[in-house]
PDB file of C-alpha atoms and ligand atoms in Angstrom:
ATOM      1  CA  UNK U 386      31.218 -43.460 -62.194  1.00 72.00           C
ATOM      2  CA  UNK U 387      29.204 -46.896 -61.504  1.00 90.00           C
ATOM      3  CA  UNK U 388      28.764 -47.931 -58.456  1.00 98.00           C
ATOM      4  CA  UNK U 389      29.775 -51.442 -57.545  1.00 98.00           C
ATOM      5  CA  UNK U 390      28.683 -54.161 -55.470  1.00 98.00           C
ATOM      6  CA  UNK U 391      30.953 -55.307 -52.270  1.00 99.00           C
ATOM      7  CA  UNK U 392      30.009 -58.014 -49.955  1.00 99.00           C
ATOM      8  CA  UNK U 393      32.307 -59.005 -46.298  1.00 99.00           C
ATOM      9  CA  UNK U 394      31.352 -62.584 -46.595  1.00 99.00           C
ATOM     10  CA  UNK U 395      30.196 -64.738 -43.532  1.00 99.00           C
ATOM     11  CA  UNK U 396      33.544 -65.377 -42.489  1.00 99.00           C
ATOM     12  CA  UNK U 397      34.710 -61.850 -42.067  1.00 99.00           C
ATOM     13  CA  UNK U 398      31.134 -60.811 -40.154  1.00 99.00           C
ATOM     14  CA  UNK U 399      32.188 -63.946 -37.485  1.00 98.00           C
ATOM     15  CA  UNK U 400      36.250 -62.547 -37.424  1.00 98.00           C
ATOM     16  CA  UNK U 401      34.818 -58.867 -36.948  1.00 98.00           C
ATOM     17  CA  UNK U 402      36.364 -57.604 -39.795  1.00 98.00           C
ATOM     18  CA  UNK U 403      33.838 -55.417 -40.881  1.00 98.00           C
ATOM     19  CA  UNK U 404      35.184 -51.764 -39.371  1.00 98.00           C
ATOM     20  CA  UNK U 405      38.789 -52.744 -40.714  1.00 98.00           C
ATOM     21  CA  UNK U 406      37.476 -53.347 -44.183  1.00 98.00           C
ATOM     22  CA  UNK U 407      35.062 -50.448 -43.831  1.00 98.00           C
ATOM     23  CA  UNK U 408      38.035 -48.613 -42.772  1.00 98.00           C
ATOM     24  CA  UNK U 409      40.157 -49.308 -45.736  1.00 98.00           C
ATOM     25  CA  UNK U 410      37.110 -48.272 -47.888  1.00 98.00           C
ATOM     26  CA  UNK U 411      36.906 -44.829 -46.406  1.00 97.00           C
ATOM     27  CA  UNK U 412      40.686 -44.362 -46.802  1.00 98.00           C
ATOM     28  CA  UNK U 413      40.838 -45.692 -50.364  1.00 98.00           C
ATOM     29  CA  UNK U 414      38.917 -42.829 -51.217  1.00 97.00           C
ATOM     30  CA  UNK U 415      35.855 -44.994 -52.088  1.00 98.00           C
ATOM     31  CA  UNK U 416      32.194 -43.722 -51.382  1.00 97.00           C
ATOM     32  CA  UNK U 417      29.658 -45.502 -49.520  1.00 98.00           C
ATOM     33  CA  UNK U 418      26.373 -45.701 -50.766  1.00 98.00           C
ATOM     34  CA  UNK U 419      24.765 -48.094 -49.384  1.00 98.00           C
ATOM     35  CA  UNK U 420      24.878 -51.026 -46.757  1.00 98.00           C
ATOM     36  CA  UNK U 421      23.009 -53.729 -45.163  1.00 98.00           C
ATOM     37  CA  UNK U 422      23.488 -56.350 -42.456  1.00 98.00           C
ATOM     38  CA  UNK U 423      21.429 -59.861 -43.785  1.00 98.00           C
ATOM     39  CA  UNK U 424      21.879 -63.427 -43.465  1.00 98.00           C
ATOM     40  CA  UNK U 425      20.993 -65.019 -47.053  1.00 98.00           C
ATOM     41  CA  UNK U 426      18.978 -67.909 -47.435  1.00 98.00           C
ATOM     42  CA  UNK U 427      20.128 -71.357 -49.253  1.00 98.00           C
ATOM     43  CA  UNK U 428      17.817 -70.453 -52.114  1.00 98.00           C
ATOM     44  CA  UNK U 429      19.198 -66.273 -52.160  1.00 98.00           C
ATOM     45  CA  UNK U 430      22.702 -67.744 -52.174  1.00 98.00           C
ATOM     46  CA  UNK U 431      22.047 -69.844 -55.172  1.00 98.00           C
ATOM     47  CA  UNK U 432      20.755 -67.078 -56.893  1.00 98.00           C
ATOM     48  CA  UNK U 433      23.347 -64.626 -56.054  1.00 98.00           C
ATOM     49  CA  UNK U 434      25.983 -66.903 -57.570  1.00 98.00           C
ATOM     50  CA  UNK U 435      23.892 -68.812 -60.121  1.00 98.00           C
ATOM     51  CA  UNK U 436      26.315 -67.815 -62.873  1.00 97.00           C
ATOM     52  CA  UNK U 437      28.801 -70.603 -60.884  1.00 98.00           C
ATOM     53  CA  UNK U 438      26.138 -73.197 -60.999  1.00 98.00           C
ATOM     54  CA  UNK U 439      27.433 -76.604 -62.278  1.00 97.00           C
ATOM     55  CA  UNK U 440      31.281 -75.619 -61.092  1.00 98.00           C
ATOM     56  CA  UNK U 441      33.155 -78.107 -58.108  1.00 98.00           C
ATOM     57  CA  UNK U 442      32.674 -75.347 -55.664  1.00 98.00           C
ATOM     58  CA  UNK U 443      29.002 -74.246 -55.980  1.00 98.00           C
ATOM     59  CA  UNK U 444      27.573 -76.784 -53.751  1.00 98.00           C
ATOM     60  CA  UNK U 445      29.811 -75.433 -50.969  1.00 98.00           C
ATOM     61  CA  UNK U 446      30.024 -71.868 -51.509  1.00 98.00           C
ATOM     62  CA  UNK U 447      26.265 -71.797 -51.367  1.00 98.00           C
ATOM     63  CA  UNK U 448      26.756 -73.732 -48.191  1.00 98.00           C
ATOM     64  CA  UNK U 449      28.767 -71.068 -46.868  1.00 99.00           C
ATOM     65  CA  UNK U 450      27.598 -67.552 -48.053  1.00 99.00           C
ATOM     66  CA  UNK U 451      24.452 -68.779 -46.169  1.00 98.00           C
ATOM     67  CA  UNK U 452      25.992 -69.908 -42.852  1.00 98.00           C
ATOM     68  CA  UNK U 453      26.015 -66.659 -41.551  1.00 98.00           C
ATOM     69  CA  UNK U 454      25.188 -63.148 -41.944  1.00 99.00           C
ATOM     70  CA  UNK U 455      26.712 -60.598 -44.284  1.00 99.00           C
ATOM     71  CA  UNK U 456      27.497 -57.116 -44.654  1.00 99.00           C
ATOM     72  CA  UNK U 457      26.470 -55.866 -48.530  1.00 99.00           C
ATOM     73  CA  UNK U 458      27.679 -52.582 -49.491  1.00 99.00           C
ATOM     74  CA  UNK U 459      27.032 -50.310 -52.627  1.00 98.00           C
ATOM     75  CA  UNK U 460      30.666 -48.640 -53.327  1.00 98.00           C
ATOM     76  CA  UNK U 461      31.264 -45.194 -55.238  1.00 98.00           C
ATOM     77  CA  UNK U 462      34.062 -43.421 -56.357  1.00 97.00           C
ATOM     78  CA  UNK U 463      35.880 -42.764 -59.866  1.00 96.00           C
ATOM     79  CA  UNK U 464      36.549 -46.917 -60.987  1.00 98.00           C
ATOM     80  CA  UNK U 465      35.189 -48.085 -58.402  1.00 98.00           C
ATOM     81  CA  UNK U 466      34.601 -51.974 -59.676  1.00 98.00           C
ATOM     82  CA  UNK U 467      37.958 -52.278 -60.513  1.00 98.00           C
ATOM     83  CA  UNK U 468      39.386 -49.996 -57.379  1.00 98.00           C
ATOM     84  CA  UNK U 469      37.788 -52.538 -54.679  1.00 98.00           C
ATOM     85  CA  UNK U 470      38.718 -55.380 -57.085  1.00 98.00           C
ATOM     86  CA  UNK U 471      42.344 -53.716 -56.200  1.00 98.00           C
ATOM     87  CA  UNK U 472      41.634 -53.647 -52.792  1.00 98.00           C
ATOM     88  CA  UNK U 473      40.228 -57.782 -51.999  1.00 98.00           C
ATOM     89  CA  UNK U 474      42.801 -59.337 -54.402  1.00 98.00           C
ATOM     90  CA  UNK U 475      43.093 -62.215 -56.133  1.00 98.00           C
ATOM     91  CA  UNK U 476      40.556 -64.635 -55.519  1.00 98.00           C
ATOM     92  CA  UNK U 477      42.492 -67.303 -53.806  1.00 98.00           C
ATOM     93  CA  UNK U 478      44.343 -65.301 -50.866  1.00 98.00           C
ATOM     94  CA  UNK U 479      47.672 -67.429 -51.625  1.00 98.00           C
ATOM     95  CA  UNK U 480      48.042 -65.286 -54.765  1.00 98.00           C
ATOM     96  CA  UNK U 481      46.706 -62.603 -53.667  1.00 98.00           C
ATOM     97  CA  UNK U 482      48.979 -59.534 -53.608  1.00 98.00           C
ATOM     98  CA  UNK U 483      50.073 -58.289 -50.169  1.00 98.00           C
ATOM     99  CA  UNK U 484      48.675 -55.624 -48.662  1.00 97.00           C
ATOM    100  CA  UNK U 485      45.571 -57.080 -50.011  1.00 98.00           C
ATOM    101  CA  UNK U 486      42.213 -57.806 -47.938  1.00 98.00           C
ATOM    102  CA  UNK U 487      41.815 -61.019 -49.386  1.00 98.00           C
ATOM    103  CA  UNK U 488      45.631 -62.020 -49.115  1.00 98.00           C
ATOM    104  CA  UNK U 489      45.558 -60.118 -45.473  1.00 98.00           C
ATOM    105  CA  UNK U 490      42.680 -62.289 -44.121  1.00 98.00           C
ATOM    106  CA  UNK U 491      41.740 -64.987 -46.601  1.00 98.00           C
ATOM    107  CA  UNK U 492      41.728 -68.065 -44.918  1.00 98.00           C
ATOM    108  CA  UNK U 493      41.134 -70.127 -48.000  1.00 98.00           C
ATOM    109  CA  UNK U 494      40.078 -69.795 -52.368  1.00 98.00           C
ATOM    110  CA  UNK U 495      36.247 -70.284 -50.897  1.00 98.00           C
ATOM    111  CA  UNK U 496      36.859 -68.379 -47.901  1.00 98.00           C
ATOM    112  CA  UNK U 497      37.874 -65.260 -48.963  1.00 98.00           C
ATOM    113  CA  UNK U 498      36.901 -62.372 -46.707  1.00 99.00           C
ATOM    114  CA  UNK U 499      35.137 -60.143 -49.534  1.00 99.00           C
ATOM    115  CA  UNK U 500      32.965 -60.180 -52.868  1.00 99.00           C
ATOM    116  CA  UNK U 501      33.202 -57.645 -55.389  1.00 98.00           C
ATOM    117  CA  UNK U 502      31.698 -56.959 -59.378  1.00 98.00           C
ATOM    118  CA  UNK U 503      33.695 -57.920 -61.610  1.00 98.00           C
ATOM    119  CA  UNK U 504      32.158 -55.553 -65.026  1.00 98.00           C
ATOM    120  CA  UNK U 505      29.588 -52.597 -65.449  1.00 97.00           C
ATOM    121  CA  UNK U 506      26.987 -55.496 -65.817  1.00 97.00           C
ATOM    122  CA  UNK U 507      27.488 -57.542 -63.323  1.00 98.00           C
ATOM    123  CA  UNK U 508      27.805 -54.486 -61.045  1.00 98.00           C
ATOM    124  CA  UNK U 509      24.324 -53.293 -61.920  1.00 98.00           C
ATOM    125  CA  UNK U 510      22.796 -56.607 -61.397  1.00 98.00           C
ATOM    126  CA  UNK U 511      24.213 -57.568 -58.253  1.00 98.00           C
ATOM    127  CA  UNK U 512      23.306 -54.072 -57.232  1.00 98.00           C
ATOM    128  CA  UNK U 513      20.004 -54.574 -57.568  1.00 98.00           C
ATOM    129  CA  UNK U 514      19.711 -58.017 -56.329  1.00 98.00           C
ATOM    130  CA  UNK U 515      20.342 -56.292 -52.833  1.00 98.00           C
ATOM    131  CA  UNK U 516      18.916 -52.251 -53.162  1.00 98.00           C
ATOM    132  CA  UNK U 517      16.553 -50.719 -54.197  1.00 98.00           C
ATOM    133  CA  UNK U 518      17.115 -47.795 -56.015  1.00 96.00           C
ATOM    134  CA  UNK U 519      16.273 -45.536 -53.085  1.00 97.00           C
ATOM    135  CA  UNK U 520      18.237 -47.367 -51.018  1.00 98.00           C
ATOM    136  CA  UNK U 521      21.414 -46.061 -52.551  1.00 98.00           C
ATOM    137  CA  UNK U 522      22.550 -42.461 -52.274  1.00 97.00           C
ATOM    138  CA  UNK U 523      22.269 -40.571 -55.534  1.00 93.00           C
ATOM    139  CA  UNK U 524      25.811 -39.765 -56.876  1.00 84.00           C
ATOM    140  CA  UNK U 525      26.594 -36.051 -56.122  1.00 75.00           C
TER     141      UNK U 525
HETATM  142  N1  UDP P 561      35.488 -70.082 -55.166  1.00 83.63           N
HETATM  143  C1  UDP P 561      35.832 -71.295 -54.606  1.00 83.63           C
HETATM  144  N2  UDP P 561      36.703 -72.123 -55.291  1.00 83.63           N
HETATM  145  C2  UDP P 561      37.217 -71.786 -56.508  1.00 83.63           C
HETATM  146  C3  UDP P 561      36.854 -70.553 -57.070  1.00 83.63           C
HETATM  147  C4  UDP P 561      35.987 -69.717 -56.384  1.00 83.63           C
HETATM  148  O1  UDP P 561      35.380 -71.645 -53.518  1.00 83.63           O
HETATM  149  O2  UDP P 561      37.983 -72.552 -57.085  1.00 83.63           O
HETATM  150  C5  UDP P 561      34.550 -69.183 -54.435  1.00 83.63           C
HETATM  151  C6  UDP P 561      35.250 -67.988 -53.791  1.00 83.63           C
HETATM  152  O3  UDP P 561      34.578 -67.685 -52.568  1.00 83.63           O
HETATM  153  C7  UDP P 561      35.037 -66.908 -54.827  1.00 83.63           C
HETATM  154  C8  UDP P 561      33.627 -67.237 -55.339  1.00 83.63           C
HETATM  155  O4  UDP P 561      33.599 -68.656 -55.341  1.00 83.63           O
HETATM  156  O5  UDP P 561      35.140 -65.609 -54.277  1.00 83.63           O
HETATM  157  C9  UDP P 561      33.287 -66.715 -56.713  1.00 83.63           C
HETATM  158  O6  UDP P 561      34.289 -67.131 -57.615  1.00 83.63           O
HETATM  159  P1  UDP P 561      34.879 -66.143 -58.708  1.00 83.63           P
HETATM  160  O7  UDP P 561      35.673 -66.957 -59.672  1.00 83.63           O
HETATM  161  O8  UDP P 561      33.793 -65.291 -59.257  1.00 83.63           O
HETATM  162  O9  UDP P 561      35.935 -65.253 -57.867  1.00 83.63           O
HETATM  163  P2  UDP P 561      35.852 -63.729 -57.389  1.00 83.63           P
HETATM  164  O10 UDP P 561      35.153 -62.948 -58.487  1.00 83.63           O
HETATM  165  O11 UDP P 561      35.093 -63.723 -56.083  1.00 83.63           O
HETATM  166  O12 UDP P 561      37.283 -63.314 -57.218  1.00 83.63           O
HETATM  167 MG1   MG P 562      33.308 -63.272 -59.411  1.00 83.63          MG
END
């Protein structure tokens, strides 16, 4: 019953996307625990996706999960790390499935609409990069 993290990325914040992917949260049966509205720094960015440090696209996906703000959310429910993996989609929208947020909206492999954990551990730390603990609801 871990929670994972979920992040609408700078591009879906400027394309208003947030209710619709909100929306297919609540109706996926996923819980909502916790959300913030913040614009990451260069040097938060990094950070955030340090373990991709080194690859082509780091210099440039830094670039852009810092060009605007972002919407981070702390998601519930029974699976829930693989359940919103389910829901974004493959990481490049052209392969995503359909139906998909990421296939649905993806304009690109960098600009992909949403981030999600990918294991138990990365979902704890990338929890707590962004919450506190009190910051997230308890689980009922
Ligand atoms: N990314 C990119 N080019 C690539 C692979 C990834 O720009 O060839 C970006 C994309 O925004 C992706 C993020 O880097 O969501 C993290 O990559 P990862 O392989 O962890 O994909 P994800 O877990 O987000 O599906
Ligand atoms: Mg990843």
């Amino acid at each position: 019953m871990a929670n994972t993290l979920g992040i609408i990325k700078p591009d879906g914040v400027r394309r208003k996307l947030v209710g619709t992917i909100l929306s297919k949260i609540e109706n996926s049966g996923l819980i909502l625990r916790g959300m913030k509205v913040l614009h990451l720094s260069k040097d938060d960015a990094e950070k955030f996706y340090a373990v991709h440090e080194g690859k082509s696209f780091y210099k440039s996906l830094v670039e852009f999960m810092s060009s605007g703000p972002i919407v981070v959310l702390a998601i519930g429910g029974h699976g829930s790390i693989e359940r919103w993996r389910d829901l974004m989609g493959a990481t490049d929208p052209a392969k995503a499935k359909y139906n998909t947020i990421r296939r649905e909206y993806g304009t690109s492999i960098e600009k992909n609409v949403v981030h999600g954990s990918d294991s138990p551990e990365t979902a704890k730390t990338e929890i707590s990069f962004f919450f506190r603990e009190d910051e997230i609801l308890p689980k009922e």
